Coordinates of N, CA and C in Angstrom, one line a residue:
X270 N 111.2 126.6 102.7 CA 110.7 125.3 103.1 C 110.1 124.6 101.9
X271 N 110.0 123.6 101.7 CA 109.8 122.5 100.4 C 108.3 122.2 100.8
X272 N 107.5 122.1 99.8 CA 106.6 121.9 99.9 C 105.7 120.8 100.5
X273 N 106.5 120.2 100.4 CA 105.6 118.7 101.2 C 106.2 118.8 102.9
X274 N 107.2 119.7 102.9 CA 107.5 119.6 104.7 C 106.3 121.0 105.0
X275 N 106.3 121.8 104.3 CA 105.1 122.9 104.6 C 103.7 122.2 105.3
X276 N 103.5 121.5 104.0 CA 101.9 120.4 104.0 C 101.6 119.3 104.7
X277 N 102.8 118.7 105.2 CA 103.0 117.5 105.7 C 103.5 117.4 106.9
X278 N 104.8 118.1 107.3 CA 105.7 118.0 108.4 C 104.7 119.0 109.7
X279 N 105.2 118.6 110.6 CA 104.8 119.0 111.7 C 105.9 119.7 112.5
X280 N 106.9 120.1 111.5 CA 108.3 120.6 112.6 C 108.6 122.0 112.0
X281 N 109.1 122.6 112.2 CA 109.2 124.2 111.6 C 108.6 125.3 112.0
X282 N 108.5 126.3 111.4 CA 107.5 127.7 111.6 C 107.0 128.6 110.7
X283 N 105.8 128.7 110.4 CA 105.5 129.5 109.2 C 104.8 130.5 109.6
X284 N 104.6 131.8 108.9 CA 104.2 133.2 109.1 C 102.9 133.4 109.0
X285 N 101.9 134.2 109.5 CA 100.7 134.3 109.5 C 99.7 134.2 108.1
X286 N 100.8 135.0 107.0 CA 100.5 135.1 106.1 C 100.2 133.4 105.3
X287 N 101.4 133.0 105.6 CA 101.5 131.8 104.8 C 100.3 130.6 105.8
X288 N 99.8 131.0 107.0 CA 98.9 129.9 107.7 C 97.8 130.5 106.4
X289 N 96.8 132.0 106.5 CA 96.2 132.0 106.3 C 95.8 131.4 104.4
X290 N 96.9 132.2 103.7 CA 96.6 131.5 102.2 C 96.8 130.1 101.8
X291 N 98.0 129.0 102.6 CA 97.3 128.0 102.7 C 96.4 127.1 102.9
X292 N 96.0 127.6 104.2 CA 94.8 127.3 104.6 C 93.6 127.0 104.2
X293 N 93.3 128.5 103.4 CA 92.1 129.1 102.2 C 92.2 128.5 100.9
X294 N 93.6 128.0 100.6 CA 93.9 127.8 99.2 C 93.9 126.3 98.9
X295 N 94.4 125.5 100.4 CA 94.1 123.9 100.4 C 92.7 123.6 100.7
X296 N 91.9 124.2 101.5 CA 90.2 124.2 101.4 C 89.2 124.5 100.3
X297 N 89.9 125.5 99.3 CA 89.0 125.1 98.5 C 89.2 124.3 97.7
X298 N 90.4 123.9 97.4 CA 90.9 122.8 96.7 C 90.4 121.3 96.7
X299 N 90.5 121.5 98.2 CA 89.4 120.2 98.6 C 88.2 120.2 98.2
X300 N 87.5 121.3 98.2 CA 85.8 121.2 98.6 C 85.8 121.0 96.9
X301 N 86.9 121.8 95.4 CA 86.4 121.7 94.4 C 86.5 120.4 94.0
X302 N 87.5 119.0 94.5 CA 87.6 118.1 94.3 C 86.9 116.9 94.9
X303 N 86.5 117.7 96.4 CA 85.2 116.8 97.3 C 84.1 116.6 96.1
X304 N 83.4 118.0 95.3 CA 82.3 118.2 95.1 C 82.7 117.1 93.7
X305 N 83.6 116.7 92.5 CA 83.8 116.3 91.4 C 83.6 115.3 91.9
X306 N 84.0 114.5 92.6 CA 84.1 113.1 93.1 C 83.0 112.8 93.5
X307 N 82.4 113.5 94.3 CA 81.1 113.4 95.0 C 79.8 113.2 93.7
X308 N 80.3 114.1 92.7 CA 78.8 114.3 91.3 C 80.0 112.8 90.4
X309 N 80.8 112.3 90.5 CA 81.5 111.0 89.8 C 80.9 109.9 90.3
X310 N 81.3 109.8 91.6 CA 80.7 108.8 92.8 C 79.0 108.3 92.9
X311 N 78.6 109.8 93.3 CA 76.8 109.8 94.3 C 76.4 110.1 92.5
X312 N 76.7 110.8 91.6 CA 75.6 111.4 90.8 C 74.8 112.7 90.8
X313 N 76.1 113.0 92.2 CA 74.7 115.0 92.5 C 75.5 116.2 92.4
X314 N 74.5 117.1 92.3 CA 75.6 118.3 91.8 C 75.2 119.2 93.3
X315 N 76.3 119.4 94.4 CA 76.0 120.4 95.0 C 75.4 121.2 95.0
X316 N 75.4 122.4 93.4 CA 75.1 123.2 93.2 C 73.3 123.3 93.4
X317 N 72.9 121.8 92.6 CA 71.2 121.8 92.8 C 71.1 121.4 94.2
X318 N 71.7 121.1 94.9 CA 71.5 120.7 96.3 C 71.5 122.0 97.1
X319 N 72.3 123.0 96.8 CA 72.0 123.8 97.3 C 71.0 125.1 97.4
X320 N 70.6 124.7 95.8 CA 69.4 125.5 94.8 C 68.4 125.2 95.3
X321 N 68.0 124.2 96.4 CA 66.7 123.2 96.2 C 66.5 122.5 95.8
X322 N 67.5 121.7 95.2 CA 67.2 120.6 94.4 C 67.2 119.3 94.9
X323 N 67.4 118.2 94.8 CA 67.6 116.9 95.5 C 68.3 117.2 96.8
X324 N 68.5 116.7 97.6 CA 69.3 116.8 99.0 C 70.5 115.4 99.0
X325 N 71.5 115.9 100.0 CA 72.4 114.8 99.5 C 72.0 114.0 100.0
X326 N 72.9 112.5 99.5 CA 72.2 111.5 100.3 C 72.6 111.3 101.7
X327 N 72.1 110.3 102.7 CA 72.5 110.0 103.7 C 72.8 108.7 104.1
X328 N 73.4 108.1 104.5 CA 74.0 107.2 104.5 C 75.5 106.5 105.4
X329 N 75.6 105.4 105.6 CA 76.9 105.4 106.0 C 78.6 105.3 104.3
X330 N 77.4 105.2 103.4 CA 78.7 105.3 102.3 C 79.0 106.7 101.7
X331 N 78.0 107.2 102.2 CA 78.3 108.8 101.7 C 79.2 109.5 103.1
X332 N 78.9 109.4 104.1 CA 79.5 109.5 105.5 C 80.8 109.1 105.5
X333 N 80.7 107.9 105.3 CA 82.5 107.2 105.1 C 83.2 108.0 104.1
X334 N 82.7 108.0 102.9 CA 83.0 108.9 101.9 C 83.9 110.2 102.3
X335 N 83.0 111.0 102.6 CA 83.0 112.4 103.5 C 84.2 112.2 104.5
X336 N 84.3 111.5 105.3 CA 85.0 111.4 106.5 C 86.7 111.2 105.3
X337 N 86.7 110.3 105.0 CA 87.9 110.1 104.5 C 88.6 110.8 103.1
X338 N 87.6 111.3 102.7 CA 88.1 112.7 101.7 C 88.7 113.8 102.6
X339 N 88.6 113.8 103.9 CA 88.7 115.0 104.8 C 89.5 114.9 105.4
X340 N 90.0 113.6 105.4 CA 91.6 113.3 106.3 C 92.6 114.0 105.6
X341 N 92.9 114.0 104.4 CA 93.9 114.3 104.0 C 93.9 116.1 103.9
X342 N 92.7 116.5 104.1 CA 93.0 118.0 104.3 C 92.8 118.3 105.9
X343 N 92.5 117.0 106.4 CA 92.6 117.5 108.3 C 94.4 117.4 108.3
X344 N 95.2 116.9 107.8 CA 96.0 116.4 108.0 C 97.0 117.7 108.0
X345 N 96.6 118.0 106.2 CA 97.5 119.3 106.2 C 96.9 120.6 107.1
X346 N 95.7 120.8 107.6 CA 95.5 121.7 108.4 C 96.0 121.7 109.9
X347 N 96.4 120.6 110.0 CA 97.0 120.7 111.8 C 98.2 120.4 111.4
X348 N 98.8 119.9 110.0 CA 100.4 120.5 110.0 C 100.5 122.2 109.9
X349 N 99.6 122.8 109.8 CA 100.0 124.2 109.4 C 99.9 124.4 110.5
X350 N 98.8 124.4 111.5 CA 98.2 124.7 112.3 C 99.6 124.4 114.0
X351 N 100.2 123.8 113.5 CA 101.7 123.1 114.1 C 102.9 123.9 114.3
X352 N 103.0 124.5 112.9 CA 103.9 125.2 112.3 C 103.6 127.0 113.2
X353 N 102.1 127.0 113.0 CA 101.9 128.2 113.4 C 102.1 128.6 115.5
X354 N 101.9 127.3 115.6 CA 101.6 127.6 117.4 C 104.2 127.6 117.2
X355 N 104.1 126.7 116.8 CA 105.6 126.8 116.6 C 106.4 128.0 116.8
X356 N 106.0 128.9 115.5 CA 106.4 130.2 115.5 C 105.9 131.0 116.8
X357 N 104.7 130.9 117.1 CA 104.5 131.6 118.7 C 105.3 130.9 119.7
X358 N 106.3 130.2 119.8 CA 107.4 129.6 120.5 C 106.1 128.8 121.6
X359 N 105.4 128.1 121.1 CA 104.2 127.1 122.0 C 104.9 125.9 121.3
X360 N 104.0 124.7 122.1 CA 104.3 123.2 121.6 C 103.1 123.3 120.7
X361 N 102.9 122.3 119.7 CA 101.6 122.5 118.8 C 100.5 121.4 119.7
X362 N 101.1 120.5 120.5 CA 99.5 119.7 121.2 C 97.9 120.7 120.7
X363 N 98.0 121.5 122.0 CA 96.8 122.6 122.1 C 96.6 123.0 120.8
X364 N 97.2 123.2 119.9 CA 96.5 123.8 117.9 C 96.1 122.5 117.7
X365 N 97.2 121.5 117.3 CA 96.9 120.4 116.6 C 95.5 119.8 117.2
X366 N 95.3 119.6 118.2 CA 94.2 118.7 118.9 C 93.0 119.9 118.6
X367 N 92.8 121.0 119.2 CA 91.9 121.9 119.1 C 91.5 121.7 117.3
X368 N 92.1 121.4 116.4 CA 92.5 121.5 115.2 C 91.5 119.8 114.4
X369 N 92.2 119.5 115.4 CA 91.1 117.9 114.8 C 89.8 117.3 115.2
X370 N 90.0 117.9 116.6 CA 88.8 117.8 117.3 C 87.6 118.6 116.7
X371 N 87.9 119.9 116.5 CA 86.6 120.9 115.9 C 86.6 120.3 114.5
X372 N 87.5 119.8 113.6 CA 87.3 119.7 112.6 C 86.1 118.2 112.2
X373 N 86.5 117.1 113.2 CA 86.0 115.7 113.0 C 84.7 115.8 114.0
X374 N 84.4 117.0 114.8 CA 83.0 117.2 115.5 C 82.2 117.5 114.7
X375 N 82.7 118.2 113.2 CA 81.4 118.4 112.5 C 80.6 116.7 112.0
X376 N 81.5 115.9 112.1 CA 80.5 115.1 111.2 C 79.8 113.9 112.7
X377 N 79.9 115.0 114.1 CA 79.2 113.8 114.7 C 77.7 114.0 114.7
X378 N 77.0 114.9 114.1 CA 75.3 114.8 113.7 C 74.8 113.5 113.1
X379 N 75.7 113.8 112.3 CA 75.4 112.6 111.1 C 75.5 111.6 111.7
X380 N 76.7 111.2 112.3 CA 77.3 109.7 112.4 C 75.7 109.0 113.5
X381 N 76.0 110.4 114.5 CA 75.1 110.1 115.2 C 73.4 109.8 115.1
X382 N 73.3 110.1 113.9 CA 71.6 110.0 113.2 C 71.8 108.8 112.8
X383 N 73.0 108.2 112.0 CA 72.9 107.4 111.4 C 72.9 106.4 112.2
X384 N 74.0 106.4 113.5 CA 73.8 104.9 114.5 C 72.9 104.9 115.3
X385 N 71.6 106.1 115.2 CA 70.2 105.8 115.9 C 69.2 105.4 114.7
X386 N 69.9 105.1 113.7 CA 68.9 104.9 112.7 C 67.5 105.8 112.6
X387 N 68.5 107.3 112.5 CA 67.8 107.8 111.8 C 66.4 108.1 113.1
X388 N 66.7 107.5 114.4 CA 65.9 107.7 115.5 C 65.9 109.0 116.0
X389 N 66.4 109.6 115.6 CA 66.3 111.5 116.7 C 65.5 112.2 115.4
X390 N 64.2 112.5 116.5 CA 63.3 113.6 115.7 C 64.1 114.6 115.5
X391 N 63.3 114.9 114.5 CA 63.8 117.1 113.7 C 64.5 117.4 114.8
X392 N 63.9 117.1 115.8 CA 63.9 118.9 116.6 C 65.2 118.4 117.4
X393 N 65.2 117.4 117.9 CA 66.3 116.8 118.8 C 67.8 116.3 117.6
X394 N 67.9 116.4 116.3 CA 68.6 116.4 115.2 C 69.2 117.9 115.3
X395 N 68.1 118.8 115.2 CA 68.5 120.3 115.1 C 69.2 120.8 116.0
X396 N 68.6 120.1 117.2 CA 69.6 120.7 119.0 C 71.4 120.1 118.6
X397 N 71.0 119.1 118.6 CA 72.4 118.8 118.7 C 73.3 119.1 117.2
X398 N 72.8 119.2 115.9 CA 73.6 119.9 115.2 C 74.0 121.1 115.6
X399 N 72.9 122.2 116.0 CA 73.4 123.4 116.6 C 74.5 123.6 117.5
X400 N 74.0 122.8 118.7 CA 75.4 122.7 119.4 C 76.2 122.7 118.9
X401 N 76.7 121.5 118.1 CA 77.5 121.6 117.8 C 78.2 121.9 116.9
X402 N 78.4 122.8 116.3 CA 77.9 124.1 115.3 C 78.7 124.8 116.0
X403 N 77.8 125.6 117.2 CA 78.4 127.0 117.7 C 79.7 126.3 118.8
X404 N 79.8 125.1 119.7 CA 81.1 124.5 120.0 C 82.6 124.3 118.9
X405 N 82.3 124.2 117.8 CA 83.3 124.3 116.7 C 83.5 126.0 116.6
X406 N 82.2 126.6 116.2 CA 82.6 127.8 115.7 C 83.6 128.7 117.0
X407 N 83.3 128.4 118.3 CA 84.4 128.8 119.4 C 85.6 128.4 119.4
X408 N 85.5 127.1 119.0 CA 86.9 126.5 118.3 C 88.2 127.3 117.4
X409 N 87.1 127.4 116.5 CA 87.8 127.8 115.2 C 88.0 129.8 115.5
X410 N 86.9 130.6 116.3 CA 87.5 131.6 116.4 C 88.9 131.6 117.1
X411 N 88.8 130.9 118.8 CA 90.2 130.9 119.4 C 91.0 130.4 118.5
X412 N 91.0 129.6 117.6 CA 92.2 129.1 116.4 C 92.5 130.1 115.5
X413 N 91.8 130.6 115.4 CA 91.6 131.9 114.2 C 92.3 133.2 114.8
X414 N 92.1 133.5 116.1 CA 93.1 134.8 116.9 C 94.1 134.2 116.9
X415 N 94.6 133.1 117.7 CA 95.7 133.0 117.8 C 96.7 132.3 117.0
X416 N 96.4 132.0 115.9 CA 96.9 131.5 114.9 C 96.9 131.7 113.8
X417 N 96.3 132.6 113.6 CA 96.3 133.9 112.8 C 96.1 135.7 112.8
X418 N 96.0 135.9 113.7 CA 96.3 137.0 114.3 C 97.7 138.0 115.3
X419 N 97.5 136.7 115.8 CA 98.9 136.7 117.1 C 100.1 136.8 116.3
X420 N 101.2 137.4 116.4 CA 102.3 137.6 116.1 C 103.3 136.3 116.3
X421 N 104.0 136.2 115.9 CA 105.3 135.3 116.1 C 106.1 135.7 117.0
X422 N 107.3 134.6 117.4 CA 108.1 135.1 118.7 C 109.3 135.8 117.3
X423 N 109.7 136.6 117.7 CA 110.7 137.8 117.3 C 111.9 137.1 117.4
X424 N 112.5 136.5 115.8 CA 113.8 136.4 115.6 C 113.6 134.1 116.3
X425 N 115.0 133.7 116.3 CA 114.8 132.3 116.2 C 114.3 132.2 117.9
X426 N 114.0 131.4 117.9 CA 113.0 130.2 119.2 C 113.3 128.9 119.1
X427 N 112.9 128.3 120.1 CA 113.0 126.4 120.1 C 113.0 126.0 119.3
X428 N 111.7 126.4 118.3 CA 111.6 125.8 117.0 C 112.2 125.9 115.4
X429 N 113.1 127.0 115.7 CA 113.7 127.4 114.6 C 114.0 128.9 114.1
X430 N 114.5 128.8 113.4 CA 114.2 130.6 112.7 C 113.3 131.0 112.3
X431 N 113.7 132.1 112.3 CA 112.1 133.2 112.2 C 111.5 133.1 110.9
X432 N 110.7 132.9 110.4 CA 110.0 132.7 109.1 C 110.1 133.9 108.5
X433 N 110.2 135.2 109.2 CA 110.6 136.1 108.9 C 112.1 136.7 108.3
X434 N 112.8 136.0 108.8 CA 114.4 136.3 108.9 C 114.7 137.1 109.9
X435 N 114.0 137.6 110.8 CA 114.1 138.8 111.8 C 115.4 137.9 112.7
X436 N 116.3 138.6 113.2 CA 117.0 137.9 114.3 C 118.4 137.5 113.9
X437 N 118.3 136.6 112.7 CA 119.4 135.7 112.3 C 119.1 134.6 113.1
X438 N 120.2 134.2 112.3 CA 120.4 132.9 112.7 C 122.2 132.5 113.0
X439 N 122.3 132.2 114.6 CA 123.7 132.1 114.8 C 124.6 131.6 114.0
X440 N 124.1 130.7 113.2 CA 125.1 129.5 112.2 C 125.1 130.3 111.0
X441 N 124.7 131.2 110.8 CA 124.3 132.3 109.9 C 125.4 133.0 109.2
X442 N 126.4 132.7 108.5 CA 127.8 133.0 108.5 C 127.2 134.5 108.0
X443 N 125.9 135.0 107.1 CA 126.0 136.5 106.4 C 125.5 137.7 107.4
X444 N 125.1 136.8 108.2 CA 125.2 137.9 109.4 C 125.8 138.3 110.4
X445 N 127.3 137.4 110.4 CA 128.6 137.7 111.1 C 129.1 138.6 110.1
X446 N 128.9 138.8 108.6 CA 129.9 139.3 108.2 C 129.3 140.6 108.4
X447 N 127.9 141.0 108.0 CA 127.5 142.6 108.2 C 127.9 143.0 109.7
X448 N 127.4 142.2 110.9 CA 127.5 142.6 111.9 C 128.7 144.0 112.7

C-alpha cells in the first residue's frame, strides 16, 4: 500500500503490527515537531516546563495553536484506526468516531477554562480534567484491545485482502497456478 493511502485513505486493511508502529512512530513525530514550533512560535522549551520551569501559556492562541497542529495527526490516526476495524471485517464508524472523540476531548479543559474565563476554581478545574482523563483513558484502552490486540478476519473480507496474504486472493492468478 503507498504511503499516503496508508496515512491518508480510509479504505483498505492493515495488520496489527503496522496499526501499532505507525501509530507510535507518527506521534512522536508530532509531539517532536509540536514541541520545535511551539519553542519557534511561544519562546518555551517543554523540557523547562516540565522541569519546573515556566508553565505553558494559556490562552486562546496557544489553544488554537494546539488544536490545529493535532488535526493533521487526528487525521492519520483514525485513517489507521479505519484500516484496522477494516481488517477485523467491521465498518470503521465505531474506531473512527471513538478515535476523534477521545482524541479532541482532551482539549475540552482548557477550551472550557478559557470560555469561563478562567472562572472554575482549582478544585472544580481539577474534577473535570480528571474526568476527563479517565473517560479518554477507557477510550483509548477499548481502542487499544481491539485494534490492537484483536486478530484480523483470516484471509480476504469486504474490505479487501488479507494484509497478511493469508487466503489469496481469487483474481490472484499465482495462486491458481500452485493450487
Amino acid at each position: 500500500m503507498p504511503l499516503k493511502d496508508l496515512l491518508f485513505s480510509f479504505e483498505g486493511r492493515i495488520r496489527r503490527r503496522d496499526w501499532w508502529l505507525w501509530s507510535i512512530g507518527i506521534g512522536i513525530v508530532w509531539a517532536v515537531v509540536f514541541a520545535a514550533l511551539s519553542a519557534v512560535l511561544f519562546g518555551l522549551s517543554f523540557m523547562t516546563a516540565l522541569a519546573g520551569g515556566p508553565e505553558l501559556p494559556q490562552g486562546w492562541a496557544f489553544t488554537a495553536y494546539s488544536l490545529i497542529t493535532f488535526i493533521p495527526l487526528l487525521w492519520v490516526q483514525a485513517a489507521l484506526a479505519a484500516k484496522r476495524a477494516h481488517d477485523r471485517n467491521h465498518r470503521a464508524q465505531i474506531a473512527v468516531g471513538l478515535t476523534v472523540v477521545a482524541s479532541l476531548a482532551s482539549f475540552a479543559p482548557e477550551i472550557e477554562d478559557l470560555a469561563t474565563n478562567a472562572a472554575l476554581t482549582e478544585n472544580v478545574f481539577n474534577t473535570l480534567y480528571m474526568a476527563t482523563n479517565f473517560a479518554i483513558a477507557v477510550v483509548n484502552l477499548y481502542l487499544m484491545v481491539v485494534l490492537g490486540f484483536l486478530d484480523g478476519t483470516q484471509g480476504p473480507n469486504r474490505f479487501g485482502r488479507s494484509p497478511k496474504g493469508i487466503g489469496g486472493d481469487p483474481a490472484d492468478k499465482a495462486a491458481d497456478v500452485f493450487s
